Amino acid sequence: MHAVVVYESMYGNTHAVASAIAEGLRGSCEVDVVAVSQAEPGVLEGADLLVVGGPTHIHGLSRPTSRKAAQDAGHRTGGPPLDPAAEGPGLREWLDGLEGEGVACAVFDTRLRGLPAFTGSAGHGIKRRLQRHGYRPVTSAQSFTVDKNNHLVPGELQRAAQWGRSLGSL
């Protein structure tokens, strides 16, 4: 099996989760991890499983304006450091150009700890867009939480690796 993990990350949390998921998947399949800003059309060629994740911005998927605000915050002195792949298009734009034709998919997001009704979830929007473009979800969306200081909550990377292992066994 060949899996491709595509992620959008502003401050590195979603990138770290994507890498942990890929590590879990590697026990059962070949895996490529690609930032959405570098995800050329051919990157999905031959993929049996597409895993897509992004940060939750204003209750859902990032938009150009929310990405710009996050990038501006990262550029300010004392702001959070930006992920090396933070610049460029986001998942929302990338997803609009996909055609999946029944390819299996799984979705994750990073968000603040709390009920999704209060924090929102990028995962639901990602999943809807993938389904609209012919992808077939094999599990429910997973959320990995960050604290108010924008750090992953302890144990989330281990949970992400475990989720990756479970995806590899589907």
Coordinates of N, CA and C in Angstrom, one line a residue:
M1 N 0.8 -1.2 0.0 CA 0.0 0.0 0.0 C 0.9 1.2 0.0
H2 N 0.4 2.3 -0.7 CA 1.2 3.6 -0.7 C 0.2 4.6 -0.2
A3 N 0.7 5.3 0.8 CA -0.1 6.4 1.5 C 0.7 7.8 1.2
V4 N -0.1 8.8 1.1 CA 0.4 10.2 1.0 C -0.2 11.0 2.1
V5 N 0.6 11.7 2.9 CA 0.1 12.6 3.9 C 0.4 14.0 3.4
V6 N -0.7 14.8 3.3 CA -0.6 16.2 2.8 C -1.1 17.0 4.0
Y7 N -0.3 18.0 4.4 CA -0.6 18.9 5.5 C -0.4 20.3 5.2
E8 N -1.1 21.2 6.0 CA -0.9 22.6 6.0 C -0.5 22.9 7.4
S9 N 0.5 23.7 7.6 CA 1.0 24.0 9.0 C 1.5 25.4 9.0
M10 N 1.1 26.2 10.0 CA 1.6 27.6 10.2 C 2.8 27.6 11.1
Y11 N 2.6 27.0 12.3 CA 3.6 27.1 13.4 C 4.3 25.7 13.7
G12 N 4.0 24.7 12.9 CA 4.7 23.4 13.0 C 4.0 22.3 13.7
N13 N 2.9 22.7 14.4 CA 2.1 21.6 15.1 C 1.5 20.6 14.1
T14 N 0.8 21.1 13.1 CA 0.2 20.1 12.1 C 1.3 19.4 11.4
H15 N 2.4 20.0 11.1 CA 3.5 19.3 10.5 C 4.0 18.2 11.3
A16 N 4.2 18.4 12.6 CA 4.6 17.4 13.6 C 3.6 16.2 13.7
V17 N 2.4 16.6 13.7 CA 1.3 15.5 13.7 C 1.4 14.7 12.4
A18 N 1.5 15.4 11.3 CA 1.6 14.7 10.0 C 2.7 13.7 10.0
S19 N 3.9 14.1 10.5 CA 5.1 13.3 10.5 C 4.9 12.1 11.5
A20 N 4.2 12.3 12.6 CA 3.9 11.2 13.5 C 2.9 10.2 12.9
I21 N 1.9 10.7 12.2 CA 1.0 9.8 11.5 C 1.7 9.0 10.5
A22 N 2.6 9.6 9.7 CA 3.4 8.9 8.7 C 4.3 7.8 9.3
E23 N 4.9 8.2 10.5 CA 5.7 7.2 11.2 C 4.9 6.0 11.6
G24 N 3.7 6.2 12.0 CA 2.8 5.0 12.3 C 2.4 4.2 11.1
L25 N 2.2 4.9 10.0 CA 1.8 4.2 8.8 C 3.0 3.4 8.2
R26 N 4.2 3.8 8.5 CA 5.4 3.2 7.9 C 5.5 1.7 8.3
G27 N 4.9 1.3 9.3 CA 4.9 -0.1 9.7 C 4.2 -1.0 8.7
S28 N 3.3 -0.4 7.9 CA 2.5 -1.3 7.0 C 2.5 -0.8 5.6
C29 N 3.1 0.3 5.3 CA 3.1 0.8 3.9 C 4.1 1.8 3.6
E30 N 4.3 2.1 2.3 CA 5.2 3.2 1.9 C 4.5 4.5 2.1
V31 N 5.2 5.5 2.6 CA 4.5 6.8 2.9 C 5.3 8.0 2.4
D32 N 4.6 9.0 1.8 CA 5.2 10.2 1.4 C 4.5 11.3 2.3
V33 N 5.3 12.2 2.8 CA 4.7 13.4 3.6 C 5.0 14.6 2.8
V34 N 4.0 15.4 2.5 CA 4.2 16.6 1.6 C 3.4 17.8 2.2
A35 N 4.1 18.9 2.3 CA 3.4 20.1 2.6 C 2.5 20.5 1.5
V36 N 1.3 21.1 1.8 CA 0.4 21.4 0.7 C 1.0 22.4 -0.2
S37 N 1.9 23.3 0.3 CA 2.5 24.3 -0.6 C 3.5 23.6 -1.6
Q38 N 3.8 22.4 -1.4 CA 4.7 21.6 -2.3 C 4.0 20.5 -3.0
A39 N 2.7 20.3 -2.8 CA 1.9 19.2 -3.3 C 1.5 19.4 -4.8
E40 N 2.4 19.0 -5.7 CA 2.2 19.1 -7.1 C 1.1 18.1 -7.5
P41 N 0.4 18.2 -8.6 CA -0.6 17.3 -9.0 C -0.2 15.8 -9.0
G42 N 1.1 15.5 -9.5 CA 1.5 14.1 -9.6 C 1.8 13.5 -8.2
V43 N 1.8 14.2 -7.1 CA 2.2 13.6 -5.8 C 1.3 12.5 -5.4
L44 N 0.0 12.5 -5.9 CA -0.9 11.5 -5.5 C -1.0 10.3 -6.4
E45 N -0.2 10.3 -7.4 CA -0.2 9.2 -8.4 C 0.2 7.9 -7.7
G46 N -0.7 6.9 -7.9 CA -0.4 5.6 -7.3 C -0.8 5.5 -5.8
A47 N -1.4 6.6 -5.2 CA -1.7 6.5 -3.8 C -2.9 5.6 -3.6
D48 N -2.9 4.8 -2.6 CA -4.0 4.0 -2.1 C -4.8 4.6 -1.0
L49 N -4.0 5.5 -0.3 CA -4.6 6.2 0.9 C -4.1 7.7 0.9
L50 N -5.0 8.6 1.0 CA -4.6 10.0 1.1 C -5.0 10.5 2.5
V51 N -4.1 11.0 3.3 CA -4.3 11.5 4.6 C -4.1 13.0 4.5
V52 N -5.1 13.8 4.9 CA -5.0 15.3 4.8 C -5.3 15.9 6.1
G53 N -4.4 16.9 6.5 CA -4.7 17.6 7.8 C -4.3 19.0 7.7
G54 N -4.9 19.8 8.6 CA -4.6 21.2 8.6 C -5.0 21.8 10.0
P55 N -4.5 23.0 10.2 CA -4.9 23.7 11.5 C -6.3 24.3 11.4
T56 N -7.0 24.4 12.5 CA -8.3 25.0 12.5 C -8.1 26.5 12.7
H57 N -8.6 27.3 11.8 CA -8.6 28.8 11.8 C -10.0 29.3 11.8
I58 N -10.4 30.0 12.8 CA -11.7 30.6 12.9 C -12.8 29.6 12.6
H59 N -12.8 28.5 13.4 CA -13.8 27.4 13.4 C -13.7 26.5 12.1
G60 N -12.8 26.6 11.2 CA -12.7 25.8 10.1 C -11.4 25.8 9.4
L61 N -11.5 25.5 8.1 CA -10.3 25.5 7.2 C -9.7 26.9 7.1
S62 N -8.4 27.0 7.0 CA -7.8 28.3 6.8 C -8.3 29.0 5.5
R63 N -8.2 30.3 5.5 CA -8.5 31.1 4.3 C -7.3 31.9 4.0
P64 N -7.2 32.5 2.8 CA -6.0 33.3 2.6 C -5.8 34.4 3.6
T65 N -6.9 35.0 4.1 CA -6.8 36.1 5.1 C -6.4 35.5 6.5
S66 N -6.8 34.4 6.9 CA -6.4 33.8 8.2 C -5.0 33.4 8.1
R67 N -4.5 32.8 7.0 CA -3.1 32.4 6.8 C -2.2 33.6 6.8
K68 N -2.6 34.7 6.2 CA -1.9 35.9 6.2 C -1.7 36.5 7.6
A69 N -2.8 36.5 8.4 CA -2.7 36.9 9.8 C -1.8 36.1 10.6
A70 N -1.8 34.7 10.4 CA -0.9 33.8 11.1 C 0.5 34.1 10.7
Q71 N 0.7 34.3 9.4 CA 2.1 34.5 8.9 C 2.6 35.9 9.5
D72 N 1.8 36.9 9.5 CA 2.2 38.2 10.0 C 2.5 38.0 11.5
A73 N 1.8 37.2 12.3 CA 2.1 37.0 13.7 C 3.4 36.3 13.8
G74 N 3.7 35.4 13.0 CA 5.0 34.7 13.0 C 6.2 35.6 12.7
H75 N 5.9 36.6 11.8 CA 7.0 37.5 11.4 C 7.3 38.5 12.5
R76 N 6.4 38.8 13.4 CA 6.6 39.8 14.4 C 7.7 39.3 15.4
T77 N 8.4 40.2 15.9 CA 9.4 39.9 17.0 C 8.7 39.3 18.1
G78 N 9.1 38.2 18.6 CA 8.5 37.5 19.7 C 7.3 36.6 19.3
G79 N 6.9 36.7 18.0 CA 5.8 35.9 17.5 C 6.2 34.4 17.4
P80 N 5.2 33.5 17.2 CA 5.6 32.1 17.1 C 6.3 31.9 15.8
P81 N 7.3 30.9 15.8 CA 8.1 30.7 14.6 C 7.2 30.0 13.6
L82 N 7.4 30.4 12.3 CA 6.6 29.8 11.2 C 7.2 28.5 10.8
D83 N 6.4 27.6 10.4 CA 6.8 26.4 9.8 C 7.5 26.7 8.4
P84 N 8.5 26.0 8.1 CA 9.2 26.3 6.8 C 8.3 26.3 5.6
A85 N 7.2 25.6 5.6 CA 6.3 25.5 4.5 C 5.0 26.3 4.6
A86 N 5.0 27.2 5.6 CA 3.8 28.0 5.9 C 3.4 28.9 4.7
E87 N 4.3 29.4 4.0 CA 4.0 30.3 2.9 C 3.4 29.5 1.7
G88 N 2.5 30.1 1.0 CA 1.9 29.5 -0.2 C 0.4 29.1 0.0
P89 N -0.1 28.4 -1.0 CA -1.6 28.1 -1.0 C -1.9 27.2 0.2
G90 N -3.1 27.2 0.6 CA -3.6 26.3 1.7 C -4.4 25.2 1.2
L91 N -4.9 24.4 2.2 CA -5.6 23.2 1.8 C -6.9 23.5 1.1
R92 N -7.6 24.6 1.5 CA -8.9 24.9 0.8 C -8.7 25.0 -0.7
E93 N -7.7 25.7 -1.1 CA -7.4 25.9 -2.5 C -7.0 24.6 -3.2
W94 N -6.1 23.9 -2.5 CA -5.6 22.7 -3.1 C -6.7 21.6 -3.3
L95 N -7.5 21.5 -2.3 CA -8.6 20.5 -2.3 C -9.5 20.7 -3.5
D96 N -9.7 22.0 -3.9 CA -10.6 22.3 -5.0 C -10.2 21.7 -6.3
G97 N -8.9 21.4 -6.4 CA -8.4 20.9 -7.7 C -8.3 19.4 -7.8
L98 N -8.8 18.6 -6.8 CA -8.6 17.2 -6.7 C -9.7 16.4 -7.4
E99 N -9.3 15.2 -7.8 CA -10.3 14.2 -8.3 C -9.8 12.9 -7.7
G100 N -10.6 12.2 -6.9 CA -10.2 11.0 -6.1 C -10.7 9.7 -6.7
E101 N -11.8 9.7 -7.4 CA -12.3 8.5 -8.0 C -12.3 7.3 -7.0
G102 N -12.8 7.4 -5.8 CA -12.9 6.3 -4.9 C -11.7 6.0 -4.1
V103 N -10.6 6.8 -4.1 CA -9.4 6.6 -3.3 C -9.8 6.8 -1.9
A104 N -9.2 5.9 -1.0 CA -9.5 6.0 0.4 C -8.8 7.2 1.0
C105 N -9.5 7.8 2.0 CA -8.9 9.0 2.6 C -9.1 9.0 4.1
A106 N -8.3 9.8 4.8 CA -8.5 10.0 6.3 C -8.1 11.4 6.5
V107 N -8.7 12.0 7.5 CA -8.6 13.5 7.8 C -8.2 13.7 9.2
F108 N -7.4 14.8 9.4 CA -7.1 15.2 10.8 C -7.0 16.7 10.8
D109 N -7.0 17.3 12.0 CA -6.8 18.7 12.2 C -6.1 18.9 13.5
T110 N -5.6 20.1 13.7 CA -5.1 20.6 15.0 C -6.0 21.7 15.4
R111 N -6.3 21.8 16.7 CA -7.2 22.8 17.2 C -7.0 23.0 18.7
L112 N -7.6 24.1 19.2 CA -7.5 24.3 20.6 C -8.3 23.2 21.3
R113 N -7.9 22.9 22.6 CA -8.7 21.9 23.4 C -10.0 22.5 23.7
G114 N -11.0 21.7 23.6 CA -12.4 22.1 23.9 C -13.4 21.4 23.0
L115 N -14.7 21.7 23.2 CA -15.7 21.1 22.4 C -15.6 21.7 21.0
P116 N -15.8 20.9 20.0 CA -15.7 21.4 18.6 C -16.7 22.5 18.4
A117 N -17.9 22.5 19.1 CA -18.9 23.5 18.9 C -18.3 24.9 19.3
F118 N -17.3 24.9 20.2 CA -16.7 26.2 20.6 C -15.4 26.4 19.8
T119 N -14.6 25.4 19.5 CA -13.3 25.6 18.9 C -13.3 25.5 17.4
G120 N -14.4 24.8 16.8 CA -14.4 24.5 15.4 C -13.5 23.4 15.1
S121 N -13.5 23.0 13.8 CA -12.7 21.8 13.4 C -12.4 21.9 11.9
A122 N -11.2 22.1 11.5 CA -10.9 22.1 10.1 C -11.2 20.7 9.4
G123 N -11.1 19.6 10.2 CA -11.3 18.3 9.7 C -12.6 18.1 9.0
H124 N -13.7 18.6 9.5 CA -15.0 18.4 8.9 C -15.0 19.0 7.5
G125 N -14.5 20.2 7.3 CA -14.4 20.8 6.0 C -13.5 20.1 5.1
I126 N -12.4 19.6 5.6 CA -11.5 18.8 4.7 C -12.2 17.6 4.2
K127 N -12.9 16.9 5.2 CA -13.6 15.6 4.8 C -14.7 15.9 3.8
R128 N -15.5 16.9 4.0 CA -16.6 17.3 3.0 C -16.0 17.5 1.6
R129 N -14.9 18.3 1.6 CA -14.3 18.6 0.3 C -13.8 17.4 -0.4
L130 N -13.1 16.5 0.4 CA -12.6 15.3 -0.2 C -13.7 14.4 -0.8
Q131 N -14.8 14.3 0.0 CA -15.9 13.5 -0.5 C -16.5 14.1 -1.8
R132 N -16.6 15.4 -1.8 CA -17.2 16.1 -3.0 C -16.3 15.8 -4.2
H133 N -15.0 15.5 -4.0 CA -14.1 15.2 -5.1 C -13.9 13.8 -5.4
G134 N -14.7 12.9 -4.8 CA -14.7 11.5 -5.1 C -13.9 10.6 -4.2
Y135 N -13.3 11.2 -3.1 CA -12.5 10.4 -2.1 C -13.5 9.7 -1.2
R136 N -13.0 8.6 -0.6 CA -13.8 7.7 0.2 C -13.2 7.7 1.6
P137 N -13.9 8.4 2.6 CA -13.3 8.3 4.0 C -13.4 6.9 4.6
V138 N -12.3 6.5 5.2 CA -12.3 5.2 5.9 C -12.4 5.3 7.4
T139 N -12.4 6.5 7.9 CA -12.6 6.7 9.4 C -13.1 8.1 9.6
S140 N -13.5 8.3 10.8 CA -13.9 9.7 11.2 C -12.7 10.6 11.3
A141 N -12.9 11.9 11.2 CA -11.8 12.9 11.3 C -11.3 12.9 12.7
Q142 N -10.0 13.0 12.9 CA -9.3 13.1 14.2 C -8.8 14.5 14.4
S143 N -9.0 14.9 15.7 CA -8.4 16.2 16.1 C -7.3 16.0 17.1
F144 N -6.2 16.8 16.9 CA -5.1 16.8 17.8 C -5.0 18.2 18.4
T145 N -4.9 18.3 19.7 CA -5.1 19.5 20.4 C -3.8 20.3 20.7
V146 N -3.9 21.6 20.7 CA -2.9 22.5 21.1 C -3.4 23.3 22.3
D147 N -2.5 23.8 23.1 CA -2.9 24.6 24.3 C -3.0 26.1 23.9
K148 N -3.3 26.9 24.8 CA -3.5 28.3 24.5 C -2.3 29.0 24.1
N149 N -1.1 28.4 24.3 CA 0.2 29.0 23.9 C 0.6 28.4 22.6
N150 N -0.3 27.6 21.9 CA 0.0 27.1 20.6 C 1.0 26.0 20.6
H151 N 1.0 25.2 21.7 CA 1.9 24.0 21.7 C 1.1 22.8 21.8
L152 N 1.5 21.7 21.1 CA 0.8 20.5 21.2 C 0.7 20.0 22.6
V153 N -0.5 19.5 23.0 CA -0.7 19.0 24.3 C 0.1 17.7 24.4
P154 N 0.8 17.5 25.6 CA 1.6 16.2 25.8 C 0.8 15.0 25.4
G155 N 1.4 14.1 24.7 CA 0.8 12.8 24.3 C 0.2 12.8 22.9
E156 N 0.0 14.0 22.3 CA -0.7 14.1 21.0 C 0.2 13.4 19.9
L157 N 1.5 13.6 19.9 CA 2.3 12.9 18.9 C 2.2 11.4 19.0
Q158 N 2.2 10.9 20.2 CA 2.1 9.4 20.4 C 0.7 9.0 19.9
R159 N -0.3 9.8 20.2 CA -1.7 9.4 19.7 C -1.7 9.5 18.2
A160 N -1.1 10.4 17.6 CA -1.0 10.6 16.1 C -0.3 9.3 15.5
A161 N 0.8 8.9 16.1 CA 1.5 7.7 15.6 C 0.6 6.5 15.7
Q162 N -0.1 6.4 16.8 CA -1.1 5.2 17.0 C -2.2 5.3 15.9
W163 N -2.7 6.5 15.7 CA -3.7 6.6 14.7 C -3.2 6.2 13.3
G164 N -2.0 6.6 13.0 CA -1.3 6.2 11.8 C -1.2 4.7 11.7
R165 N -0.8 4.0 12.8 CA -0.8 2.5 12.8 C -2.1 1.9 12.5
S166 N -3.2 2.5 13.1 CA -4.5 2.0 12.9 C -5.0 2.2 11.4
L167 N -4.6 3.3 10.8 CA -4.9 3.5 9.4 C -4.3 2.5 8.5
G168 N -3.0 2.2 8.8 CA -2.3 1.2 8.1 C -2.9 -0.2 8.1
S169 N -3.7 -0.5 9.1 CA -4.3 -1.8 9.3 C -5.7 -1.9 8.7
L170 N -6.2 -0.8 8.1 CA -7.6 -0.8 7.5 C -7.6 -1.5 6.2

